[in-house]
GROMACS .gro file of C-alpha atoms in nm:
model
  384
    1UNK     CA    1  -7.659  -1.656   2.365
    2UNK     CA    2  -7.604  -1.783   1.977
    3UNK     CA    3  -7.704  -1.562   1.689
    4UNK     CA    4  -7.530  -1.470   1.362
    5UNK     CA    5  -7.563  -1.164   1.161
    6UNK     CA    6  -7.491  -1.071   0.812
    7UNK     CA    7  -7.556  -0.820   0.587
    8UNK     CA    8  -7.531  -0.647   0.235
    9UNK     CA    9  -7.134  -0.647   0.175
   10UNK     CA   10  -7.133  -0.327   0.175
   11UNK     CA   11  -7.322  -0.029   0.222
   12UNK     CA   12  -7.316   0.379   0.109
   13UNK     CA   13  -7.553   0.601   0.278
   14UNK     CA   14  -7.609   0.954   0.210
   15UNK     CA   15  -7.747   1.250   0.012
   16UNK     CA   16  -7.684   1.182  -0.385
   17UNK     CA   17  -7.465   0.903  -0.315
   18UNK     CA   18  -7.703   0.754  -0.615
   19UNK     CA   19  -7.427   0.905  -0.804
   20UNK     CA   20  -7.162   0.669  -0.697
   21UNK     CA   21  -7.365   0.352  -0.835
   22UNK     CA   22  -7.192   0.375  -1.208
   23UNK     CA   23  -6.847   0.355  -1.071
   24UNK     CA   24  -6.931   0.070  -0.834
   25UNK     CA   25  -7.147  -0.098  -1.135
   26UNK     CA   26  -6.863  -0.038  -1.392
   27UNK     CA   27  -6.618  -0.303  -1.126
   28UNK     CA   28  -6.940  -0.572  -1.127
   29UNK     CA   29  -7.048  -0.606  -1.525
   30UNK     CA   30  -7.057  -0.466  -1.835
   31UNK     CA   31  -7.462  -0.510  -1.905
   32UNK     CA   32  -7.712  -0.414  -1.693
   33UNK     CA   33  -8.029  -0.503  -1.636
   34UNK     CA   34  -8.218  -0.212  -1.450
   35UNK     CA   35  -8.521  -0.278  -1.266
   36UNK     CA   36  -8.744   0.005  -1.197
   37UNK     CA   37  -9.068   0.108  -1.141
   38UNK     CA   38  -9.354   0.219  -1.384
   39UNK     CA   39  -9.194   0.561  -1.395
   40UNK     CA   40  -8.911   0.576  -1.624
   41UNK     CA   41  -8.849   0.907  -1.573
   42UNK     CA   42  -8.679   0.832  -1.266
   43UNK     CA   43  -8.393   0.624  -1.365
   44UNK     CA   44  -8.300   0.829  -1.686
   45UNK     CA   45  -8.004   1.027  -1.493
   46UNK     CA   46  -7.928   0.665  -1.385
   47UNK     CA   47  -7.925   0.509  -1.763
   48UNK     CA   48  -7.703   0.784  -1.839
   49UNK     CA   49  -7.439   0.782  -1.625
   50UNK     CA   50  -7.428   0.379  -1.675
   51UNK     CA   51  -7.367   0.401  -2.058
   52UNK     CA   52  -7.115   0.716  -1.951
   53UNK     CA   53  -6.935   0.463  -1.841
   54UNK     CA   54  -6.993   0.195  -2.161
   55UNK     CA   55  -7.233  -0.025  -1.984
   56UNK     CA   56  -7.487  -0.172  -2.210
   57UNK     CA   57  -7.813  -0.109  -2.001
   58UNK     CA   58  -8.151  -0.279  -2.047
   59UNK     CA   59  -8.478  -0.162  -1.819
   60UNK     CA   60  -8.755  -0.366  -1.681
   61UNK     CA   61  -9.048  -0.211  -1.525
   62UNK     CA   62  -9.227  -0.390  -1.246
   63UNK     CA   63  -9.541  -0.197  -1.236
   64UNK     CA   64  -9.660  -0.291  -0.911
   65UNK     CA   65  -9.544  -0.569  -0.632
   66UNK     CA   66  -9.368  -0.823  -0.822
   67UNK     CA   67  -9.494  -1.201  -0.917
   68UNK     CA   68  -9.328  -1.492  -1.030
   69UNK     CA   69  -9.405  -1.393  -1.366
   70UNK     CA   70  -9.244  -1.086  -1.333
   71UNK     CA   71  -8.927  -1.248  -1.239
   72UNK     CA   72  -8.960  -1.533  -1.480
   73UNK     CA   73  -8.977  -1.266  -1.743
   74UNK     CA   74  -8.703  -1.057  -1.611
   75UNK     CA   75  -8.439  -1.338  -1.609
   76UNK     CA   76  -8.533  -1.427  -1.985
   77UNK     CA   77  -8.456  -1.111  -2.062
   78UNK     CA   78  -8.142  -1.075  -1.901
   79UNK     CA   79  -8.021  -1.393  -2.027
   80UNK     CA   80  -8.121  -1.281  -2.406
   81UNK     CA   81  -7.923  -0.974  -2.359
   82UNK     CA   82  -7.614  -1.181  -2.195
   83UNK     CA   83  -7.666  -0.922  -1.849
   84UNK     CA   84  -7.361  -0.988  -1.594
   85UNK     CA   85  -7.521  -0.756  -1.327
   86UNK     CA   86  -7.901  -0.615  -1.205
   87UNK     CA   87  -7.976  -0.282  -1.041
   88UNK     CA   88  -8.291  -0.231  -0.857
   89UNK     CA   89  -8.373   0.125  -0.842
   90UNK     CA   90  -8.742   0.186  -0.704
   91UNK     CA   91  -8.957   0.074  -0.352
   92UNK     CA   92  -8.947  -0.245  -0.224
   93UNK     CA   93  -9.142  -0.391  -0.499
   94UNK     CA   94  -8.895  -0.345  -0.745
   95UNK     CA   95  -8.555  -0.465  -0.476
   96UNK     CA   96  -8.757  -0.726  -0.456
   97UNK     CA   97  -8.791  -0.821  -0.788
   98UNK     CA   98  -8.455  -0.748  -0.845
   99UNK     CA   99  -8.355  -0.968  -0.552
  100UNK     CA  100  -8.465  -1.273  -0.714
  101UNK     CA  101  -8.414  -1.231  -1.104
  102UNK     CA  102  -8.030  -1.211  -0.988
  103UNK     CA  103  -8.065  -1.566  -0.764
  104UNK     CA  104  -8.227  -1.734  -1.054
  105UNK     CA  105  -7.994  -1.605  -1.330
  106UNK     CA  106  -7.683  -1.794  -1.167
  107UNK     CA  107  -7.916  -2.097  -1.030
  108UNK     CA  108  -8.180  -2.159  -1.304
  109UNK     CA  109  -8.513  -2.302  -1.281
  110UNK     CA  110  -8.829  -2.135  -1.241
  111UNK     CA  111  -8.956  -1.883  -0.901
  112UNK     CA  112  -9.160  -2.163  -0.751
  113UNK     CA  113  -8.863  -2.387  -0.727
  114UNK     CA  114  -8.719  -2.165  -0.468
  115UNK     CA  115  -9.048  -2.007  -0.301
  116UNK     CA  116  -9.134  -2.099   0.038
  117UNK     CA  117  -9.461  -2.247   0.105
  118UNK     CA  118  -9.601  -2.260  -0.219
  119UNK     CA  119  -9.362  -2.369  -0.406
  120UNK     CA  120  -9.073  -2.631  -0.377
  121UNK     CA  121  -8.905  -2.475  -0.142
  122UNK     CA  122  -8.551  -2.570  -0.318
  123UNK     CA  123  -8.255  -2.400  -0.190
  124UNK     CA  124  -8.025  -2.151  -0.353
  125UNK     CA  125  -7.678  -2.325  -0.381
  126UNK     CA  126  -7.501  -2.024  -0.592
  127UNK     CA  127  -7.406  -1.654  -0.532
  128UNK     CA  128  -7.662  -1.456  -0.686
  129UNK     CA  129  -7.548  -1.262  -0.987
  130UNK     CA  130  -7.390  -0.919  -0.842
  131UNK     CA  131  -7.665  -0.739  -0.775
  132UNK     CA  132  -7.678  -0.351  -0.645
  133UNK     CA  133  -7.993  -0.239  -0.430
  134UNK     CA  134  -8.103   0.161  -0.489
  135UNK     CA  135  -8.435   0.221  -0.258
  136UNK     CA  136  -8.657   0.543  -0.359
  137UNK     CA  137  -8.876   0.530  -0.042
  138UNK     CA  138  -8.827   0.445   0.293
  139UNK     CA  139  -9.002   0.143   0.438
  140UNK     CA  140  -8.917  -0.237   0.343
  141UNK     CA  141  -8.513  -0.228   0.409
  142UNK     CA  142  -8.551  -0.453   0.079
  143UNK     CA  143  -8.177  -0.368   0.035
  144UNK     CA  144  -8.040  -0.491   0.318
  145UNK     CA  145  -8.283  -0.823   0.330
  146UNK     CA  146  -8.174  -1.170   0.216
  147UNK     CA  147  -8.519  -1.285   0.079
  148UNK     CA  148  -8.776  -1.169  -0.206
  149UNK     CA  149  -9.115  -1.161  -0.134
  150UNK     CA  150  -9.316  -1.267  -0.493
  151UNK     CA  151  -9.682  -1.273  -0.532
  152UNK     CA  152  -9.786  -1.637  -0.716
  153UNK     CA  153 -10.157  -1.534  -0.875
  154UNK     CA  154 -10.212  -1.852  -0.937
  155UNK     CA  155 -10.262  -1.952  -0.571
  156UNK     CA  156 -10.317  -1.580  -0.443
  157UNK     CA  157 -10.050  -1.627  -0.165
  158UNK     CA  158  -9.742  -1.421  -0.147
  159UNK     CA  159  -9.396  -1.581  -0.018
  160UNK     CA  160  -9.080  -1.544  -0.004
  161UNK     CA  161  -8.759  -1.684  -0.165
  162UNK     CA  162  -8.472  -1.655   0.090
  163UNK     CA  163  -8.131  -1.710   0.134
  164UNK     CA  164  -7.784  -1.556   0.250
  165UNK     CA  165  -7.654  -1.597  -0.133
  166UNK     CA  166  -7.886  -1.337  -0.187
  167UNK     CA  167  -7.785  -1.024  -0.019
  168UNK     CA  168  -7.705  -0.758  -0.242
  169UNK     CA  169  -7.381  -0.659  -0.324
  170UNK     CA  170  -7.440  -0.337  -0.239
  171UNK     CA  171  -7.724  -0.115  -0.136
  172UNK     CA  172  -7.701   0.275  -0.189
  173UNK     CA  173  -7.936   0.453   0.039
  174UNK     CA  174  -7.968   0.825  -0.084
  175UNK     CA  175  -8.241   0.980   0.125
  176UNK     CA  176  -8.313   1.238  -0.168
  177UNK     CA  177  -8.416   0.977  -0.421
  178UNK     CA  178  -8.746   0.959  -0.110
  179UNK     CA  179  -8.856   1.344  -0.151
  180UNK     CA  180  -9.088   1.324  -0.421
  181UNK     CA  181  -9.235   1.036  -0.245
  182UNK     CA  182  -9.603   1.114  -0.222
  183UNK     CA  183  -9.799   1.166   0.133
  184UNK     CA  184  -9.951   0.862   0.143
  185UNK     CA  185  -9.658   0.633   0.048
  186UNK     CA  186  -9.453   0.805   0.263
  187UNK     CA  187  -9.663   0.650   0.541
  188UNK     CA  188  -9.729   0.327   0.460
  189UNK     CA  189  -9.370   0.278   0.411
  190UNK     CA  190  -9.286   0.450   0.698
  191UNK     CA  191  -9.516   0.262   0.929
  192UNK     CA  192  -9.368  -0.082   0.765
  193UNK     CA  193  -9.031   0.041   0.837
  194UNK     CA  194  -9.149   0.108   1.263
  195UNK     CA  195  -9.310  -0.216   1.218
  196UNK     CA  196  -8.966  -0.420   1.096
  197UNK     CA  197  -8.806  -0.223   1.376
  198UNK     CA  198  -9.097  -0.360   1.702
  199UNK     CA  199  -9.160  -0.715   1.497
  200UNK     CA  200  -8.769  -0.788   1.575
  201UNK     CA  201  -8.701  -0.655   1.909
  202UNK     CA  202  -8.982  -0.854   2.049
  203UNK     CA  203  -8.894  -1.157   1.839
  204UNK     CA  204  -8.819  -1.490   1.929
  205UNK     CA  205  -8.488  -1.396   1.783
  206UNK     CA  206  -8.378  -1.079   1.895
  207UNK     CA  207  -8.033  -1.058   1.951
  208UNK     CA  208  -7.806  -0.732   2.117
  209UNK     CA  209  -7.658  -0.656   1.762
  210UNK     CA  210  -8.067  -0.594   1.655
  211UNK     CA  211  -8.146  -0.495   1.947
  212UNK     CA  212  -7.945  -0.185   1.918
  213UNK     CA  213  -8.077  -0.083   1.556
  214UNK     CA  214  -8.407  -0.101   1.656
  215UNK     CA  215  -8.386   0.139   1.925
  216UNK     CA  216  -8.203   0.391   1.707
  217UNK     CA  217  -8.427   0.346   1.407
  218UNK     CA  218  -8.781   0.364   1.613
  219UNK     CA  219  -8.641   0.660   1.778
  220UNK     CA  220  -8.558   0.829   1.461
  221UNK     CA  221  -8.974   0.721   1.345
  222UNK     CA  222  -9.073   0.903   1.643
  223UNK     CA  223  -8.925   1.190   1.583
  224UNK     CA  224  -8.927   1.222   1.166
  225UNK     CA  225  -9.224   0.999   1.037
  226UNK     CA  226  -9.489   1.308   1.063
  227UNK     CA  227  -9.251   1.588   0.950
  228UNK     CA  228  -9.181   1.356   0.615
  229UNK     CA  229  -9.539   1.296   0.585
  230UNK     CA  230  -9.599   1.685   0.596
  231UNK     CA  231  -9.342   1.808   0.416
  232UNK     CA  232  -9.151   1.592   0.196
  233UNK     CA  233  -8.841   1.832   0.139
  234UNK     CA  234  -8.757   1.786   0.478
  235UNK     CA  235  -8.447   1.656   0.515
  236UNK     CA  236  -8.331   1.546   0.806
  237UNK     CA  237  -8.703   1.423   0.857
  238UNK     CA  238  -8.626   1.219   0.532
  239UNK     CA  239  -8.267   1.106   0.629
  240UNK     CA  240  -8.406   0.998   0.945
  241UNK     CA  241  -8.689   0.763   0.770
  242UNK     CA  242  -8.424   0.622   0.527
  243UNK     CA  243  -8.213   0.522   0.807
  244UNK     CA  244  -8.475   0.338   0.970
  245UNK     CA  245  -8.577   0.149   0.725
  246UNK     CA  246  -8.220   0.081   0.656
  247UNK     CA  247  -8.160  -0.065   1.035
  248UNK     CA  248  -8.538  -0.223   1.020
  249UNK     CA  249  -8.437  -0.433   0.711
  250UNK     CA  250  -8.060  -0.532   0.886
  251UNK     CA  251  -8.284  -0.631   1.219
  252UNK     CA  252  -8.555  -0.838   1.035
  253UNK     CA  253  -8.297  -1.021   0.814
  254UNK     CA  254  -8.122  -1.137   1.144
  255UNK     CA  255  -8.370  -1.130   1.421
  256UNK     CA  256  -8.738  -1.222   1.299
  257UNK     CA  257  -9.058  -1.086   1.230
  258UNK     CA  258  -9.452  -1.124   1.387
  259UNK     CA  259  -9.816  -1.188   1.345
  260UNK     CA  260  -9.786  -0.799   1.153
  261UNK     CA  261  -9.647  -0.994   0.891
  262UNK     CA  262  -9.816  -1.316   0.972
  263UNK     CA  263 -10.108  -1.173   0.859
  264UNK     CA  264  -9.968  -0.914   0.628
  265UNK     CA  265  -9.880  -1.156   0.386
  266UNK     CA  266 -10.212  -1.365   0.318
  267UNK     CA  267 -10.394  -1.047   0.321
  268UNK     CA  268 -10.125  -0.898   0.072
  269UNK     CA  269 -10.166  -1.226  -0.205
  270UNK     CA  270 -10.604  -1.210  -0.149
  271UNK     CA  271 -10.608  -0.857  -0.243
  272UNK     CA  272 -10.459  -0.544  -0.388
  273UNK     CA  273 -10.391  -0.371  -0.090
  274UNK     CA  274 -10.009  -0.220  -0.097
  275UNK     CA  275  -9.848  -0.422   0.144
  276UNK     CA  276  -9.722  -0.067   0.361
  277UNK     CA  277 -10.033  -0.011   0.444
  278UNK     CA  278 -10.151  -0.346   0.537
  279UNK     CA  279  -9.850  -0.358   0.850
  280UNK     CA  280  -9.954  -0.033   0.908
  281UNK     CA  281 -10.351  -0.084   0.998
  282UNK     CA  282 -10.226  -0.421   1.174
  283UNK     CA  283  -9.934  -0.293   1.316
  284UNK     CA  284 -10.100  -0.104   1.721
  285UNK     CA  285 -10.368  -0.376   1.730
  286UNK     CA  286 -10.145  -0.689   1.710
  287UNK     CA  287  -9.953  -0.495   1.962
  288UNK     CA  288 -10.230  -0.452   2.167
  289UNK     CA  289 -10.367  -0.836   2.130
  290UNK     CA  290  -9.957  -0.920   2.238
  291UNK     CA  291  -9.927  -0.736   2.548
  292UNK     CA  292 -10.254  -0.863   2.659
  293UNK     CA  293 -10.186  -1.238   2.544
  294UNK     CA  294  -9.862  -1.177   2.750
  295UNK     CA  295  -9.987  -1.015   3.057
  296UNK     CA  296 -10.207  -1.324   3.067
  297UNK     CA  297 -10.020  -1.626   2.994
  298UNK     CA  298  -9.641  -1.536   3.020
  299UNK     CA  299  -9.640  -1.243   3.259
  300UNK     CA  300  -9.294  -1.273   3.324
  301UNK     CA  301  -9.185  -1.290   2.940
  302UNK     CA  302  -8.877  -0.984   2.854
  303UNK     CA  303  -9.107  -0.908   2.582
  304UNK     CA  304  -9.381  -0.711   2.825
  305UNK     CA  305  -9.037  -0.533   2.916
  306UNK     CA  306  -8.981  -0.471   2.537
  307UNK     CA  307  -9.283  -0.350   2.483
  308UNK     CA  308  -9.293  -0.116   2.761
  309UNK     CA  309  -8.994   0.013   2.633
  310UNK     CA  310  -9.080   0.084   2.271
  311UNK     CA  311  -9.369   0.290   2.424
  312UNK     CA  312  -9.130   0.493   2.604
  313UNK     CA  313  -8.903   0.532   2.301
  314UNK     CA  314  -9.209   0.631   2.080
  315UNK     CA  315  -9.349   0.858   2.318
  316UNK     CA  316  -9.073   1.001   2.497
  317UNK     CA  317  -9.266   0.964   2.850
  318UNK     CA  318  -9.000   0.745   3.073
  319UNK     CA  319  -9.358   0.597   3.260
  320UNK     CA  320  -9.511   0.489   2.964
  321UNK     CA  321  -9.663   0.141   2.999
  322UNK     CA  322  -9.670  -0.136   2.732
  323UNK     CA  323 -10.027  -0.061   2.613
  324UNK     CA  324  -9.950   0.324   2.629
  325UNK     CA  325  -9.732   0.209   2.291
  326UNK     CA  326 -10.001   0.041   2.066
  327UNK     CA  327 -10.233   0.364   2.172
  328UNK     CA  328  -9.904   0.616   2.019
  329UNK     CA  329  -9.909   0.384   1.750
  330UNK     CA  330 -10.280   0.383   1.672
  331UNK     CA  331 -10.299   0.811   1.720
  332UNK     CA  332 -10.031   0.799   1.472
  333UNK     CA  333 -10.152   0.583   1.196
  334UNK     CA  334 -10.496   0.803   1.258
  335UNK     CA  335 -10.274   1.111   1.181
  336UNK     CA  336 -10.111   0.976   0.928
  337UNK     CA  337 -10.513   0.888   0.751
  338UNK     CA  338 -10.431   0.499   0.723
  339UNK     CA  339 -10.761   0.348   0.582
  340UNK     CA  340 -10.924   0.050   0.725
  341UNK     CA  341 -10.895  -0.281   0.554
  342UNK     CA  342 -11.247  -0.251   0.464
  343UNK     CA  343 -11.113  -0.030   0.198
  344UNK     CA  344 -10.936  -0.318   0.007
  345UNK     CA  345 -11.213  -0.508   0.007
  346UNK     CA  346 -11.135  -0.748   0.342
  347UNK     CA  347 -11.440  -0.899   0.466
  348UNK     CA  348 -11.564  -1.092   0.829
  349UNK     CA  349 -11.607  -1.423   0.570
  350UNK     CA  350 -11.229  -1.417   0.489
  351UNK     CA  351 -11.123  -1.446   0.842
  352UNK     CA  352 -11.068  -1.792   0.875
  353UNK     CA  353 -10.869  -1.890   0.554
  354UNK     CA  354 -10.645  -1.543   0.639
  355UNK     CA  355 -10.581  -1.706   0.936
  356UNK     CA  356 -10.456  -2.040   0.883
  357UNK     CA  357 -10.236  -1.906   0.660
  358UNK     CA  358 -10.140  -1.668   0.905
  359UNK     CA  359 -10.056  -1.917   1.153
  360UNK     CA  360  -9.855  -2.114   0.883
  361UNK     CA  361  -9.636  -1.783   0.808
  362UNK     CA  362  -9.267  -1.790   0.896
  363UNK     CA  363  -9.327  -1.439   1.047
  364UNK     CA  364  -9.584  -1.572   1.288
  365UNK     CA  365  -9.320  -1.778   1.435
  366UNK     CA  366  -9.113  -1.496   1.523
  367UNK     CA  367  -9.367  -1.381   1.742
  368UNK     CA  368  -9.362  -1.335   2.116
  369UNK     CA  369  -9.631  -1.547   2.208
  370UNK     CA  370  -9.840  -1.763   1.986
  371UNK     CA  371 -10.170  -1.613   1.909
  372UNK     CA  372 -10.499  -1.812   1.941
  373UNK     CA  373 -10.730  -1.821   1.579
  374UNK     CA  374 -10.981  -1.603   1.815
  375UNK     CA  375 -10.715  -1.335   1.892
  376UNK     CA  376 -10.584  -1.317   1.517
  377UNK     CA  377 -10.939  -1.298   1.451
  378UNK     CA  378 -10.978  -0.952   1.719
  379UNK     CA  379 -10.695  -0.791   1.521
  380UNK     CA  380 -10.849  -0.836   1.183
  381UNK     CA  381 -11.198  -0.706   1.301
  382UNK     CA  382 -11.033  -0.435   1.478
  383UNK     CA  383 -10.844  -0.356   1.204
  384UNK     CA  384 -11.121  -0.407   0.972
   0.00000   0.00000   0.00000
């Protein structure tokens, strides 16, 4: 057994702990630039208790998931206003964002000198600038991950930059800042956030320390994800959701991903789609097309053991079987009204360049088994 694990230094969880960011900000930097999401309105208390306590604060809106414009133009402003530290307060869009405008103001250069794939693939050789993580929904674990997922328009692909240097600081997880969240976010981020906690434990790379995250947090989905999506002053349902995606985003950063994501992330830079509910309408058919691909070709795989235990977690029946899971899945994405791809505009003619890509994904690799072009293509009509 070799793995290693790391993580955001450190970590406050809890109800209005958002109210401990100034003090921790006030020991990191002196200007701030905030990143946030379209709605202002959000971070105002925020912007006030930062100049309380004499920090110069600039915003930044990213007004939807971020590309490598977005971050080129975030870092020129934070250099013109001399910023020493970034916030991210929003979804995982904005952490995201956030995420890399603090690598490239201590390493320079441009996004696509540091983007997988894409781009040059360079590596980031300095500490990020300090950089605190504030989620407002509960999905992408964005503040606990050690990459930044950008979308390049230019070659309609999204990927990621990644690297340890670039684990926040700190992330505060305050499961009120999620209660306003609306119905429908609330389950596509929800469903990433059971997806980031299956993708790992049947990884490639799944290690005890993950292992035992992922139990916790897809038992805590089970129980919470359709209570938050009902009624979003539901605490505990909400605490619950914001702790998952808190241990999904430790497991993926240190375990690996799947074909979800695979596939998630051509599909996310060819159209509009957000990428929540992508993983979601992928997420019980690639489960499906995996225990069948393993009952086939590596019967005696510990991931048909996984699997047959994330359908007993998820259902709470002790007899379960592995393909009793991708059914509890599919009821609940049904319940939860996640639309087909059809409604973003995915047709049977994109199949094939989605999947190349797909099979070129560092999230494929993670998974289980390798999936032929034919069985990626299954998923996406099914899914369809």
């Amino acid at each position: 057994m070799h793995f290693e694990f790391a993580t955001a230094t450190r970590i406050i969880f809890g109800p209005n702990t958002v109210n401990e960011v100034p003090q921790a900000a006030a020991s990191l930097g002196r200007r701030v630039l905030l990143v946030t999401g379209a709605t202002l309105e959000r971070a105002a208390p925020l912007v006030q208790q930062l100049r309380e306590r004499s920090l110069e604060v600039l915003t930044f809106s990213i007004m939807g998931e971020p590309t490598t414009t977005d971050v080129s133009e975030g870092v020129r402003r934070a250099r013109e206003a001399g910023c020493d530290l970034i916030i991210g307060l929003g979804g995982g869009s904005v952490l995201d964002a956030g995420k890399a405008i603090a690598a490239l103001l201590s390493n320079g250069g441009e996004p696509l000198d540091y983007l997988e794939v894409i781009g040059r693939g360079q590596p980031i050789t300095q500490p990020a600038a300090p950089y605190i993580a504030v989620p407002t929904t509960a999905g992408t674990g964005s503040e606990v991950t050690k990459n930044a997922v950008l979308h390049s328009p230019e070659h309609r692909v999204k990927a990621s930059i990644r690297s340890p240097f670039m684990l926040p600081r700190l992330a505060v997880v305050d499961p009120t800042l999620t209660y306003t969240t609306p119905p429908s976010v609330t389950a596509g981020a929800g469903l990433d956030a059971l997806t980031q906690l299956i993708e790992p434990y049947v990884s490639t790379k799944a290690n005890p320390m993950t292992d035992a995250l992922c139990r916790e947090g897809m038992r805590r989905v089970a129980r919470s994800l359709r209570r938050a999506y009902q009624n979003g002053n539901d605490a505990p349902a909400r605490e619950d959701m914001a702790l998952a995606s808190l241990f999904g985003g430790i497991a993926l950063a240190n375990a690996a991903l799947g074909a979800v994501h695979g596939l998630a992330g051509p599909l996310g830079g060819f159209y509009t789609a957000p990428h929540g509910m992508i993983c979601a309408r992928l997420l019980p058919y690639v489960m499906a097309v995996n225990v069948r691909a393993l009952r086939t070709r590596l019967p005696d795989s510990p991931a048909l053991q996984r699997y047959e235990e994330i359908a007993r977690l998820l259902a709470g029946n002790p007899a379960a079987s592995a393909e009793d899971g991708a059914a509890w899945v599919e009821k609940l994405c049904a319940d939860l009204d996640i639309p087909p791809l059809a409604r973003w505009g995915v047709t049977q003619e994109d199949f094939p360049v989605l999947i190349v890509a797909a099979q070129k994904a560092s999230s494929t690799k993670g998974n289980p088994i390798l999936l032929t072009d034919e069985e990626l293509a299954e998923v996406l009509e099914r899914a369809l």
